[in-house]
Coordinates of C-alpha atoms (C1' of nucleotides) in Angstrom, one line a residue:
Chain A
X1 CA 15.3 17.8 -2.3
X2 CA 15.8 14.6 -1.1
X3 CA 14.9 13.4 2.5
X4 CA 14.4 16.6 3.9
X5 CA 11.4 15.7 6.1
X6 CA 10.4 17.5 9.0
X7 CA 10.2 15.2 12.2
X8 CA 6.1 15.6 12.0
X9 CA 5.9 15.0 8.5
X10 CA 7.8 11.9 9.4
X11 CA 5.4 10.6 11.8
X12 CA 2.9 11.1 9.9
X13 CA 4.3 9.4 6.9
X14 CA 5.7 6.3 9.1
X15 CA 1.8 6.4 10.5
X16 CA 0.6 6.3 7.0
X17 CA 2.7 3.9 5.8
X18 CA 2.0 1.1 8.7
X19 CA -1.8 1.8 8.4
X20 CA -3.1 3.8 5.3
X21 CA -6.4 4.0 6.2
X22 CA -5.6 5.8 9.8
X23 CA -8.2 8.9 10.4
X24 CA -7.1 12.2 10.7
X25 CA -8.7 12.1 14.2
X26 CA -6.0 9.3 15.1
X27 CA -3.3 10.7 13.4
X28 CA -3.4 13.7 15.3
X29 CA -3.4 11.9 18.7
X30 CA -0.4 9.8 17.5
X31 CA 1.6 13.0 16.0
X32 CA 0.3 15.4 19.1
X33 CA -1.3 18.2 16.8
X34 CA -4.7 19.1 15.9
X35 CA -7.1 17.4 13.6
X36 CA -6.6 20.3 10.9
X37 CA -3.1 20.8 10.9
X38 CA -2.3 16.9 10.5
X39 CA -5.2 17.2 7.7
X40 CA -3.5 20.0 6.1
X41 CA 0.1 18.3 6.3
X42 CA -1.0 15.0 4.8
X43 CA -2.5 17.2 1.9
X44 CA 0.7 18.6 1.4
X45 CA 2.6 15.7 1.3
X46 CA 0.1 14.3 -0.9
X47 CA 0.6 17.1 -3.5
X48 CA 4.3 17.2 -3.1
X49 CA 3.9 13.3 -4.0
X50 CA 6.1 12.2 -0.9
X51 CA 2.8 10.3 -0.5
X52 CA 2.0 8.9 -3.9
X53 CA -1.3 7.2 -2.9
X54 CA -2.7 4.3 -0.7
X55 CA -3.0 0.8 -1.4
X56 CA -4.8 -2.3 0.2
X57 CA -1.8 -5.1 0.9
X58 CA -3.4 -8.0 -0.9
X59 CA -2.6 -11.8 -0.1
X60 CA -1.6 -12.9 -3.7
X61 CA -2.4 -16.4 -3.2
X62 CA -6.1 -15.6 -2.2
X63 CA -6.3 -13.4 -5.3
X64 CA -5.3 -16.2 -7.6
X65 CA -1.6 -15.3 -8.0
X66 CA 0.2 -17.7 -6.0
X67 CA 3.2 -17.8 -8.3
X68 CA 5.8 -14.9 -8.2
X69 CA 9.0 -14.4 -10.0
X70 CA 11.6 -12.1 -10.5
X71 CA 12.6 -11.8 -14.5
X72 CA 15.9 -10.2 -15.5
X73 CA 16.2 -9.1 -19.0
X74 CA 19.0 -8.5 -21.3
X75 CA 18.6 -6.5 -24.8
X76 CA 18.8 -9.1 -27.9
X77 CA 19.9 -6.1 -30.2
X78 CA 22.3 -3.8 -28.5
X79 CA 21.3 -1.2 -31.3
X80 CA 17.9 -1.0 -29.9
X81 CA 16.5 1.8 -28.5
X82 CA 16.2 1.7 -24.5
X83 CA 12.4 1.6 -24.2
X84 CA 11.7 -1.5 -22.6
X85 CA 9.5 -0.4 -19.6
X86 CA 7.2 1.2 -21.9
X87 CA 7.1 -1.3 -23.9
X88 CA 6.1 -3.8 -21.0
X89 CA 4.1 -1.4 -19.3
X90 CA 0.6 -2.6 -20.6
X91 CA 1.4 -6.2 -19.4
X92 CA -0.7 -6.5 -16.0
X93 CA 1.1 -9.2 -14.8
X94 CA 4.3 -7.2 -14.0
X95 CA 3.8 -5.4 -10.5
X96 CA 7.0 -3.8 -10.9
X97 CA 10.2 -2.8 -13.3
X98 CA 13.6 -1.8 -12.2
X99 CA 16.7 -0.8 -14.0
X100 CA 19.7 -2.2 -12.3
X101 CA 23.3 -2.3 -12.5
X102 CA 25.0 -5.8 -13.6
X103 CA 24.7 -8.6 -16.0
X104 CA 20.9 -7.6 -16.8
X105 CA 19.5 -4.4 -18.0
X106 CA 16.1 -4.7 -16.0
X107 CA 14.5 -7.0 -13.2
X108 CA 10.7 -7.3 -13.2
X109 CA 8.7 -8.7 -10.3
X110 CA 5.9 -10.7 -11.7
X111 CA 2.7 -12.6 -10.3
X112 CA 0.7 -15.3 -12.2
X113 CA -1.5 -18.0 -11.5
X114 CA 0.4 -20.9 -12.5
X115 CA 3.5 -22.0 -14.2
X116 CA 1.6 -21.7 -17.5
X117 CA 0.8 -18.4 -16.7
X118 CA 4.1 -17.6 -16.4
X119 CA 5.5 -19.5 -19.5
X120 CA 2.6 -17.5 -21.3
X121 CA 4.0 -14.2 -19.8
X122 CA 7.8 -15.0 -20.8
X123 CA 6.6 -15.3 -24.4
X124 CA 4.8 -12.2 -24.1
X125 CA 7.8 -10.2 -22.7
X126 CA 10.1 -11.7 -25.2
X127 CA 7.9 -10.6 -28.0
X128 CA 6.8 -7.2 -26.5
X129 CA 10.3 -6.2 -25.7
X130 CA 12.8 -8.5 -28.0
X131 CA 14.7 -9.2 -24.8
X132 CA 16.4 -12.6 -23.7
X133 CA 15.3 -13.3 -19.9
X134 CA 16.3 -15.1 -16.8
X135 CA 13.5 -16.0 -14.4
X136 CA 13.9 -16.7 -10.7
X137 CA 10.9 -18.3 -9.2
X138 CA 10.0 -17.1 -5.5
X139 CA 9.2 -20.5 -3.4
X140 CA 7.9 -18.8 -0.4
X141 CA 7.9 -15.0 0.7
X142 CA 8.8 -14.6 4.4
X143 CA 8.1 -10.6 4.4
X144 CA 7.2 -8.2 1.9
X145 CA 6.0 -4.6 1.9
X146 CA 7.4 -3.7 5.2
X147 CA 7.3 0.0 6.4
X148 CA 10.7 2.1 5.9
X149 CA 13.2 2.9 8.6
X150 CA 12.9 6.4 8.8
Chain B
X1 CA -8.4 -22.3 -0.9
X2 CA -6.5 -20.4 -3.7
X3 CA -7.7 -17.8 -6.1
X4 CA -11.6 -18.4 -4.9
X5 CA -12.8 -14.8 -5.3
X6 CA -16.3 -14.0 -6.3
X7 CA -16.7 -10.9 -9.0
X8 CA -17.8 -8.5 -6.5
X9 CA -14.7 -9.3 -4.1
X10 CA -12.8 -9.0 -7.0
X11 CA -13.8 -5.7 -7.8
X12 CA -13.6 -4.3 -4.3
X13 CA -10.2 -5.7 -4.0
X14 CA -9.3 -4.2 -6.9
X15 CA -10.5 -0.5 -6.2
X16 CA -8.9 -1.0 -2.9
X17 CA -5.6 -1.8 -4.3
X18 CA -5.7 1.1 -6.8
X19 CA -6.9 3.3 -3.9
X20 CA -6.9 2.0 -0.6
X21 CA -8.8 5.0 1.0
X22 CA -11.7 4.9 -1.1
X23 CA -14.8 5.6 0.9
X24 CA -17.5 2.5 1.5
X25 CA -19.8 5.0 -0.2
X26 CA -17.5 5.4 -3.6
X27 CA -16.7 1.4 -3.5
X28 CA -20.5 0.7 -3.5
X29 CA -21.5 3.2 -6.5
X30 CA -18.8 1.6 -8.3
X31 CA -19.4 -2.4 -7.4
X32 CA -23.2 -1.5 -7.6
X33 CA -24.1 -2.6 -3.9
X34 CA -25.5 -0.8 -0.8
X35 CA -23.0 1.1 1.3
X36 CA -23.7 -1.6 4.0
X37 CA -23.4 -4.6 1.8
X38 CA -20.0 -3.4 0.3
X39 CA -18.9 -2.4 4.0
X40 CA -19.7 -6.2 5.2
X41 CA -17.5 -7.7 2.4
X42 CA -14.7 -5.4 3.1
X43 CA -14.7 -6.6 6.7
X44 CA -14.8 -10.2 5.7
X45 CA -11.9 -9.9 3.3
X46 CA -9.9 -8.2 5.8
X47 CA -10.8 -11.2 8.4
X48 CA -9.9 -13.8 5.7
X49 CA -6.7 -11.9 5.3
X50 CA -7.2 -11.6 1.5
X51 CA -7.0 -7.6 2.6
X52 CA -3.8 -8.0 4.7
X53 CA -3.8 -4.0 5.6
X54 CA -3.5 -0.7 4.0
X55 CA -0.2 1.4 3.2
X56 CA 0.6 4.8 2.0
X57 CA 2.9 4.3 -1.3
X58 CA 6.0 6.6 -0.4
X59 CA 8.3 8.2 -2.8
X60 CA 11.5 6.5 -1.4
X61 CA 13.7 9.6 -2.6
X62 CA 11.8 11.9 -0.8
X63 CA 11.9 9.9 2.4
X64 CA 15.9 10.0 2.4
X65 CA 15.9 6.5 1.0
X66 CA 17.4 7.3 -2.4
X67 CA 19.4 4.2 -3.1
X68 CA 17.3 0.7 -3.7
X69 CA 19.4 -2.6 -4.1
X70 CA 18.6 -6.4 -4.3
X71 CA 20.9 -8.5 -2.2
X72 CA 21.2 -12.3 -3.1
X73 CA 22.2 -14.5 0.0
X74 CA 23.9 -18.0 -0.2
X75 CA 24.4 -19.8 3.3
X76 CA 28.3 -20.0 4.2
X77 CA 27.9 -22.8 6.3
X78 CA 25.8 -25.7 4.2
X79 CA 24.7 -27.2 7.9
X80 CA 23.5 -24.0 9.4
X81 CA 19.8 -24.2 10.0
X82 CA 17.9 -22.5 7.4
X83 CA 16.4 -19.8 9.7
X84 CA 17.8 -16.5 7.8
X85 CA 14.7 -14.4 7.3
X86 CA 14.4 -14.4 10.9
X87 CA 18.0 -13.4 11.6
X88 CA 17.3 -10.6 9.3
X89 CA 13.9 -9.7 10.5
X90 CA 15.2 -6.6 12.7
X91 CA 16.8 -4.6 10.2
X92 CA 14.5 -2.1 9.3
X93 CA 16.3 -1.0 5.8
X94 CA 15.2 -4.7 4.2
X95 CA 11.6 -4.0 2.7
X96 CA 11.1 -7.6 1.5
X97 CA 12.5 -11.3 1.8
X98 CA 11.8 -13.6 -0.6
X99 CA 12.9 -17.4 -0.9
X100 CA 13.9 -18.6 -4.3
X101 CA 15.1 -21.2 -6.7
X102 CA 18.7 -20.9 -8.3
X103 CA 22.0 -20.2 -7.3
X104 CA 21.2 -17.9 -4.2
X105 CA 18.9 -19.1 -1.6
X106 CA 16.8 -15.8 -0.5
X107 CA 16.8 -12.3 -2.4
X108 CA 16.0 -9.1 -0.1
X109 CA 15.0 -5.7 -1.6
X110 CA 16.6 -3.3 0.4
X111 CA 16.6 1.0 0.6
X112 CA 19.1 2.9 2.2
X113 CA 20.3 6.4 2.2
X114 CA 23.6 6.3 0.5
X115 CA 26.3 4.0 -0.9
X116 CA 27.8 4.1 2.6
X117 CA 24.6 3.0 4.1
X118 CA 24.7 0.1 1.4
X119 CA 28.0 -0.7 2.8
X120 CA 26.9 -1.1 6.2
X121 CA 23.9 -2.9 5.7
X122 CA 25.8 -5.5 4.0
X123 CA 28.0 -6.0 6.8
X124 CA 24.9 -6.0 9.3
X125 CA 23.7 -8.9 7.0
X126 CA 26.6 -11.1 6.6
X127 CA 27.1 -10.4 10.4
X128 CA 23.6 -11.5 11.3
X129 CA 23.0 -14.3 8.9
X130 CA 26.6 -15.6 8.2
X131 CA 25.7 -15.4 4.5
X132 CA 27.9 -14.4 1.3
X133 CA 25.7 -11.9 -0.6
X134 CA 25.6 -10.7 -4.2
X135 CA 24.4 -7.0 -4.7
X136 CA 22.3 -5.7 -7.8
X137 CA 21.9 -1.8 -7.5
X138 CA 18.8 -0.5 -8.4
X139 CA 19.7 2.7 -11.0
X140 CA 15.9 4.0 -11.5
X141 CA 12.5 2.4 -10.9
X142 CA 10.2 3.1 -14.2
X143 CA 7.6 1.7 -12.1
X144 CA 6.6 -0.3 -9.0
X145 CA 3.5 -1.3 -6.7
X146 CA 1.2 -1.7 -9.5
X147 CA -2.1 -3.2 -9.0
X148 CA -2.4 -6.8 -9.8
X149 CA -4.1 -8.5 -12.9
X150 CA -7.4 -10.0 -11.4
Chain C
dT1 C1' 1.7 27.1 10.7
dT2 C1' -1.5 26.4 14.0
dT3 C1' -6.3 26.4 16.6
dG4 C1' -11.2 25.5 17.2
dA5 C1' -15.7 25.2 15.5
dA6 C1' -19.4 24.0 12.4
dA7 C1' -21.8 21.8 8.6
dG8 C1' -21.7 18.2 6.1
dA9 C1' -20.4 13.4 4.8
dG10 C1' -19.5 9.1 5.5
dC11 C1' -19.0 4.9 8.9
dC12 C1' -21.1 1.3 11.0
dT13 C1' -24.5 -0.9 14.0
dG14 C1' -28.7 -3.0 14.4
dT15 C1' -32.8 -4.6 12.5
dT16 C1' -35.6 -6.3 8.7
dA17 C1' -36.6 -8.5 4.3
Chain D
dT1 C1' -26.9 -12.1 1.7
dA2 C1' -28.4 -7.3 1.3
dA3 C1' -31.2 -3.2 2.4
dC4 C1' -32.5 0.4 5.4
dA5 C1' -32.3 4.0 9.0
dG6 C1' -30.3 6.0 13.1
dG7 C1' -27.0 7.9 16.1
dC8 C1' -22.2 9.2 15.5
dT9 C1' -17.4 9.7 14.1
dC10 C1' -14.8 11.6 10.9
dT11 C1' -13.3 14.9 7.2
dT12 C1' -13.1 19.7 5.3
dT13 C1' -13.4 24.1 5.5
dC14 C1' -13.2 28.5 7.3
dA15 C1' -11.9 32.5 10.4
dA16 C1' -8.4 33.8 13.8
dA17 C1' -4.2 34.0 16.1

DNA sequence: TTTGAAAGAGCCTGTTA
DNA sequence: TAACAGGCTCTTTCAAA
């Protein structure tokens, strides 16, 4: 059940990835199908969770979160259960959590207002998950959230 | 010009981050303003590029890109000009490019169909940018693309 | 799975406060 | 800035092929 996407669905997904507010009328023109057919396909893609929702792309500086960082996590107690994502889920500064192969167990993508905010966040994370951390500060973001190849 | 966002604009941005297809009618109800006032504010947020666009959130497995990885880049020639993001921009497998502090200069977030796809991508990246790479494979993604704190 | 039609809901402009 | 009112577009459902 991986990567099985018809050409028309692919085109729809591509369009909605580039512009999530594209109207059904516009989509219909671009993929060469009637409005109601497109409508039905979009609904089906949403139900199948190929499309998991829609978001505004925000300028993190403009919304008061100019400092981005990657935080890598390593367990302190090797016997502790691996429920780190759940332990950290309530912390809103964490935008994403990846389980990774390598020296660390998880990588978090976080956004904070300032260096002090990062310091506080690291304390919160260590406390909540009992992990040691390694932080990589993002200096600038040439690009982000680009649409997939398809 | 950083983090200056009125409470109502904040609320609008929060709503559109959670659901980018929220209608103006719905937004108006939730932020307690008339439809046309909300409409005006959203347009202004778009013009100011606080809102930089809208996207469908896609299931990367379902669209045929089940393998995610972080690729860290270090220049090979220390005298070469630092134009790596531009050199890599044309590669569609690269979803994001971050300039970072630390042992490496950049971190890329990439998505590919398979391990072979990753191998080919690494070759392309090394060729295009003349960099050495360090790859961290993502095993699973507990969460991703969550709405910001605000 | 597609289409076309029809009703309702929502978008968006111009105007007024 | 915000509200209102209009004309118009888009969304959504239906019956039919």
